[in-house]
Amino acid sequence: MWLNLSAPFVRRPVASTLIAVALAVFGLLAFRALPVSSLPDVDFPTIAVTAVFPGADPQTIASSVALPLEHQFSAIAGITEMTSTSYTGSVRIVLQFELSRDIDGAARDVQAAISAARAQLPDEMKTNPSYRKVNPAEAPVMVLALTSDTASSAAMYDKATTLLQQTLLQTEGVGDVMVGGGSLPAVRVELDPKQLQQQGISLEQIRVALAKTNANGAKGNLDVLDRSYTLTANDNIANAADYAPLVIRSDDGAITRLRDVADVYNGNENVHNFGLINGRNAVAIIISKQPGANVVATVDRIRQSLPQLNAMLPAQMRLSVALDRTQTIRASLFDVELTLLVAILLVVGVTWLFFRDWRATLLPAIAVPLSLLGTFAIMWSLGYSLNILSLMALTIATGFVVDDAIVVVENIMRHLALGKSRIEAILDGTREVGFTVFSISISLVAVFIPLLLMSGLAGRLLREFAVTLSVAILVSMLVSLTITPTLSRIFLKSPTHSHQVSCPRWYATSLQQSLQHPRLMMLLTVSAFLGSVVLLAVIPKGFFPQQDTGLLFGRVQAPQNISFTDMQQRFTQVIDTLKQDPALENVFGFIGGNGVNANNTGVIYATLTPLNQPRRESATSIVARLQHQFAAQAGLKLQLQAIQDIAVGGLQTAGQYQYTLSADSMVALDKWAPQVEAALKDIPLLNGVNSDKQDQSLTLKIDIDRQAAARLGVRISDIDQTLYDAFGQRQVSTIYQPMNQYHVVMALKPQYWQEPSALDNIYVTATNTSTLVPLSAIAHFAVIPSAISLSHKGLFPSVTLSFNLQPGVAIGAAINAIEQKISTLQLPDTIIAGFSGTAKASAATVSSMPILMLAAIVAVYIVLGMLYENLYHPLTILSTLPSAGLGALLALFVCGFEFSIIALIGIILLIGIVKKNAIMLIDFALTLEREQQLSPIQSIYQACLTRFRPIMMTTLAALFGALPLVFGHGYGAELRHPLGVSIIGGLLLSQLLTLYSTPAIYLYISRLQNKLQR
């Protein structure tokens, strides 16, 4: 078989060379066309729905807006998680779908559900709920800052929403554009309730009069003789100066105008918005990508549009980039590409050290880039990207792809040294090791079968890595069995000196001694297995290494009943303090943000100075230092976290990990959520424990005396409408303009809504007499605690507790500690508690790690058994694994790395790497037994001596291929280090032991097989 595969290529060197050139050319073209990203696409299809109802409290929002929408959404197929958070005036509902769900199809279903729920929503809602194909838990890919020395925040916000937001939303890959730090311009009518009472004018009269000031209806056409005229009118007034003289009432010649009872001016639609960048007023344009979109390509498109966007703005406004997620992605990928180049040079260097012949070294040196270029072509056809994991796979592959070429070239040179002709040596040498190369490659690919079959986040994350590495191995096998023999005909020459394979005398002597004591070798193998089991039990378990992306996200939380003015002052102080830190390059944040945050919460984003230029601190260390710095500030809590590439779940919480409680009523959560929060705070492994249950704000409850109201002719609905007119920032009229729609906002003067006594000045119209009735005559007022936000999970009230980990703590240990602590509380069955988001994915991944390793071993055994048509020899080959596992786990433990997904990849790779040595020994020994009728001990002894050099070459090639991963630095190094450490640790120990243990176990298996066959 192998002769037939190699012979046509060897006999037609020109055609074979042109095939190699074509493979290289297509690979180069594919490399240039491959998209660039941080990690493989692991985005869950997620849609965020937002609804705005200005002035409504969280309870009203939850019951009248969130609940009807949630009932409609719950009928959509494929939803895995539905969460909502209701704030004052708005609600955000996040729908997360199965990984296999098409995001566009899901969006159509969501739109249909919104339309179905519209009839059940309040009539006072001026705008329909909107949705975006975006995950709020993910960090933005870019943030733009709009600043000006002269323009107001309202003017900047207007340009940001009218021009910039709409243009950016049309950019391919953009999922959402949120504008924070301001609100639209509006005509503000701020009424004096005392003047209204003196004039006998109700708030309802003002609202009705303002509502009639603007219209935008059709007026028809006028045909006069030979001409046609389109009718228009000044039915829209846009400036406050035109509203001030509006006549509210005319009574016996006495005219009351709007300016007599109100301050009318051009201002902001929502005064509870504020934004800063580096201490300067700014409007932030926060851009998120669609699930599945390529982050680098999306940011490139946005950058290309920036000159056009700036040209659209007035001269006094400037648009600049405050955050670019791809800066660190590009830096990280550059480091990995450099690591790949260094690995190739090291591998070629190892080959030369053994061959000491530039011609022989050149053949593997050609095979490596040719195999990698062929892999690029397959990656492009599969729609993969150049990311950290795929490039790490290619870095590791350099050690694999050179192995096949080394085995082929080394055996050809051995046959040349026997005096054969070049063609004869190439054909015989390739045929002799052809099955070995095939066995090594197929069994190595078999290791990744469990990874390819994995579902969920971990499966999606590892699949591209496994496929890339498998493709590289298979391409390498084909190159080594076709192109390499052909090039050997061109480059290799018969040696002028003896080229017989030799091995050190010390190994031959020590091998003889070890074969005389096989029980000792067996004991070492069993001890290695037991040591691996013990280490696997005690080593900290993790999910994904904590990344330093150069970006921080944070929340500033103040007391729940804080006023906006006080919150604005405290928030400004936090921004100013952070800006002075030398590790932070840009600091920007906002309060408000379209109503997706509570009133006592400010959002902060910060970009760090470049790593190692001159920053030496990791992002995790900076977070710990800054939080300790702010811990002493009373009445203020700063919670920071380093932004990660992987965001699971749809909630953007103060901590990186979440634990959620849900129940059928808030009563149960009110009792148990504080106890669970206190329990988590008692766990020393955690820090920054925070609850989204904010129910200690202050509410001024108006207790209506229904009998008194009925007696005086006051309707309950009129009381609600009057209060909304006074304190709801009510949008009472729409101003239609060519580029946008603006509003006339009605409210009392600020001094009348900044203290509870303002209610004494509120009057309600009696329906039977049209007289004004003081609200205090029909109601009593009391201050009570209340919630400023309400959360639901799957239709039920919920509380989410977020937390971070102490430095050096693995998420696996934290999960175990939390589960043990929660079990002591004995939560009732009515409480559904469990991890969510990243913590949930971590728990699932940690629990599946042993199963994955076992599945990989079983897959290799099955493939080897099929290849050798033998049930026993695969056991000999797999006996190399305990020493490799022990070495890898020991290296991780000593170096302080947790057993994460990346370390798991290293262990699984070792299953494939170390068995290659055993395959080369077993395959050669079986050949000697079959063809030369040698005894098992003679055949395995001769195999060890003959294959010593290729075994050392391939092992050192794999080791040096992994070496750059360990010593690399810069962005993404935290992902590369555990992979390199596990591979190198496993290779060193397994190489030391298996050169002796494999021959001993081969003898045991041979004896067992003979006994069973008798």
CSV table of C-alpha atoms in Angstrom, one decimal, residues 921 925 939-949:
chain,number,residue,atom,x,y,z
A,921,LEU,CA,9.1,0.6,19.0
A,925,ALA,CA,9.7,-5.1,17.1
A,939,SER,CA,13.1,-7.9,18.9
A,940,ILE,CA,12.2,-5.2,21.4
A,941,TYR,CA,15.9,-4.8,22.4
A,942,GLN,CA,16.9,-4.3,18.8
A,943,ALA,CA,13.9,-2.0,18.1
A,944,CYS,CA,14.9,0.2,21.1
A,945,LEU,CA,18.5,0.5,19.8
A,946,THR,CA,17.5,1.1,16.1
A,947,ARG,CA,14.7,3.6,16.9
A,948,PHE,CA,16.5,5.5,19.6
A,949,ARG,CA,17.6,8.3,17.3
